[in-house]
């Protein structure tokens, strides 16, 4: 049987780049590797052919030679299938490594120190608590290193032993014989469940885990000025690490309840105060609630509804120490819904003096802008 052209085998053209060659090989290896394709009796032969083509074309020297002489070059001796005897016929795992940049072959030492997981806790704060900060205790369910065995999982006075089956690596090599020789696959050692250690006498407190679940009380200082969604990190307050590794971190995320009177945008506080027509028409001095107590605010005569005043420095202290916000007060003139006879009499009198129907005075304030917005004319 005459040999097929290597480019044809891989389904690529003569100018294919190294990347193209690799890609084609991965695709075909996935299809024909005997570890993967057990149903097709021809898969093994096809894989052998694909591998040979790949090994030749992926090597610059061999490829140049092949391009010049083809299969007939006597010096190469490819006819006998040289260069891919059983010994260098890798398991599917090796090709699998190639797919993912060798990730799966990275042998993780089960005895290496590992950091514990990070935890997240959401703390709900009142508006004022966020503004001024507070100190509080929270309870966090987390894993901690067992104090009885100090994390070893072995009964005090005993020690975990290195697993004799995997030599402490946590992985076993499983050999398989194929027509091309041995295929070696790595599997998690089932004697030690991948830990590399055998604990003969388990610690009674943690049952051999080396960790115990607890409800840990942690003191939290909420900084003044925190805003919705901001978080603080409490280093080392997460889950316990393994094999002497450091604990993870605890992230406390803040959620702030809405206030019945104030609103917040960054460090600035906003509020709306209702005023009567008389107050804005004649002017007044009112008391406005702030986070720091009541503050006097002068309302000049003739103030329009929607006018906004600024109370400098009455906002929220910046959480990073960059100054302080302001409080913004918006005036909302409230039209009385029910009038006494005397009030009605006075308003009529007022309307007569100003020469404008009273309803229109109010309409001017509330509706003329709306009308203008909707009517182009
Ligand atoms: Zn223990
Ligand atoms: Zn083992």
Short mmCIF file of N, CA and C and ligand atoms in Angstrom, two decimals, residues 110 162-172 188-198, ligand 2:
data_model
loop_
_atom_site.label_atom_id
_atom_site.label_comp_id
_atom_site.label_asym_id
_atom_site.label_seq_id
_atom_site.Cartn_x
_atom_site.Cartn_y
_atom_site.Cartn_z
N UNK A 110 -0.24 17.86 46.49
CA UNK A 110 -1.32 17.96 47.48
C UNK A 110 -0.82 18.44 48.84
N UNK A 162 2.77 9.39 54.96
CA UNK A 162 2.79 9.56 53.51
C UNK A 162 2.16 8.32 52.87
N UNK A 163 1.27 8.55 51.94
CA UNK A 163 0.59 7.44 51.27
C UNK A 163 1.61 6.59 50.52
N UNK A 164 1.63 5.30 50.83
CA UNK A 164 2.65 4.43 50.22
C UNK A 164 2.29 4.09 48.78
N UNK A 165 1.05 4.27 48.42
CA UNK A 165 0.62 3.90 47.07
C UNK A 165 1.04 4.92 46.02
N UNK A 166 0.98 6.20 46.40
CA UNK A 166 1.31 7.25 45.44
C UNK A 166 2.58 7.99 45.84
N UNK A 167 3.16 7.59 46.95
CA UNK A 167 4.39 8.24 47.40
C UNK A 167 4.17 9.68 47.83
N UNK A 168 2.91 10.01 48.15
CA UNK A 168 2.63 11.36 48.63
C UNK A 168 2.22 12.33 47.55
N UNK A 169 2.23 11.88 46.30
CA UNK A 169 1.89 12.80 45.21
C UNK A 169 0.39 12.97 45.05
N UNK A 170 -0.36 12.01 45.59
CA UNK A 170 -1.82 12.08 45.44
C UNK A 170 -2.31 11.58 44.10
N UNK A 171 -1.37 11.15 43.25
CA UNK A 171 -1.76 10.67 41.93
C UNK A 171 -1.11 9.32 41.63
N UNK A 172 -1.83 8.51 40.93
CA UNK A 172 -1.31 7.20 40.56
C UNK A 172 -1.17 7.13 39.05
N UNK A 188 -6.26 10.26 40.14
CA UNK A 188 -6.20 10.61 41.56
C UNK A 188 -6.06 9.33 42.38
N UNK A 189 -5.13 9.33 43.32
CA UNK A 189 -4.89 8.15 44.14
C UNK A 189 -6.11 7.88 45.01
N UNK A 190 -6.70 6.71 44.85
CA UNK A 190 -7.93 6.44 45.60
C UNK A 190 -7.65 5.93 47.01
N UNK A 191 -6.39 5.65 47.29
CA UNK A 191 -6.06 5.23 48.66
C UNK A 191 -6.08 6.43 49.61
N UNK A 192 -5.64 7.56 49.10
CA UNK A 192 -5.55 8.76 49.96
C UNK A 192 -6.47 9.87 49.48
N UNK A 193 -7.29 9.60 48.48
CA UNK A 193 -8.20 10.59 47.87
C UNK A 193 -7.44 11.82 47.37
N UNK A 194 -6.22 11.59 46.94
CA UNK A 194 -5.47 12.70 46.35
C UNK A 194 -4.74 13.58 47.35
N UNK A 195 -4.85 13.24 48.63
CA UNK A 195 -4.20 14.10 49.63
C UNK A 195 -2.72 13.75 49.80
N UNK A 196 -2.33 12.55 49.38
CA UNK A 196 -0.95 12.13 49.54
C UNK A 196 -0.63 11.64 50.95
N UNK A 197 -1.66 11.66 51.81
CA UNK A 197 -1.43 11.27 53.20
C UNK A 197 -2.47 10.25 53.65
N UNK A 198 -2.05 9.39 54.55
CA UNK A 198 -2.99 8.44 55.16
C UNK A 198 -3.02 8.75 56.66
ZN1 LIG B 2 -2.13 8.10 47.76
#
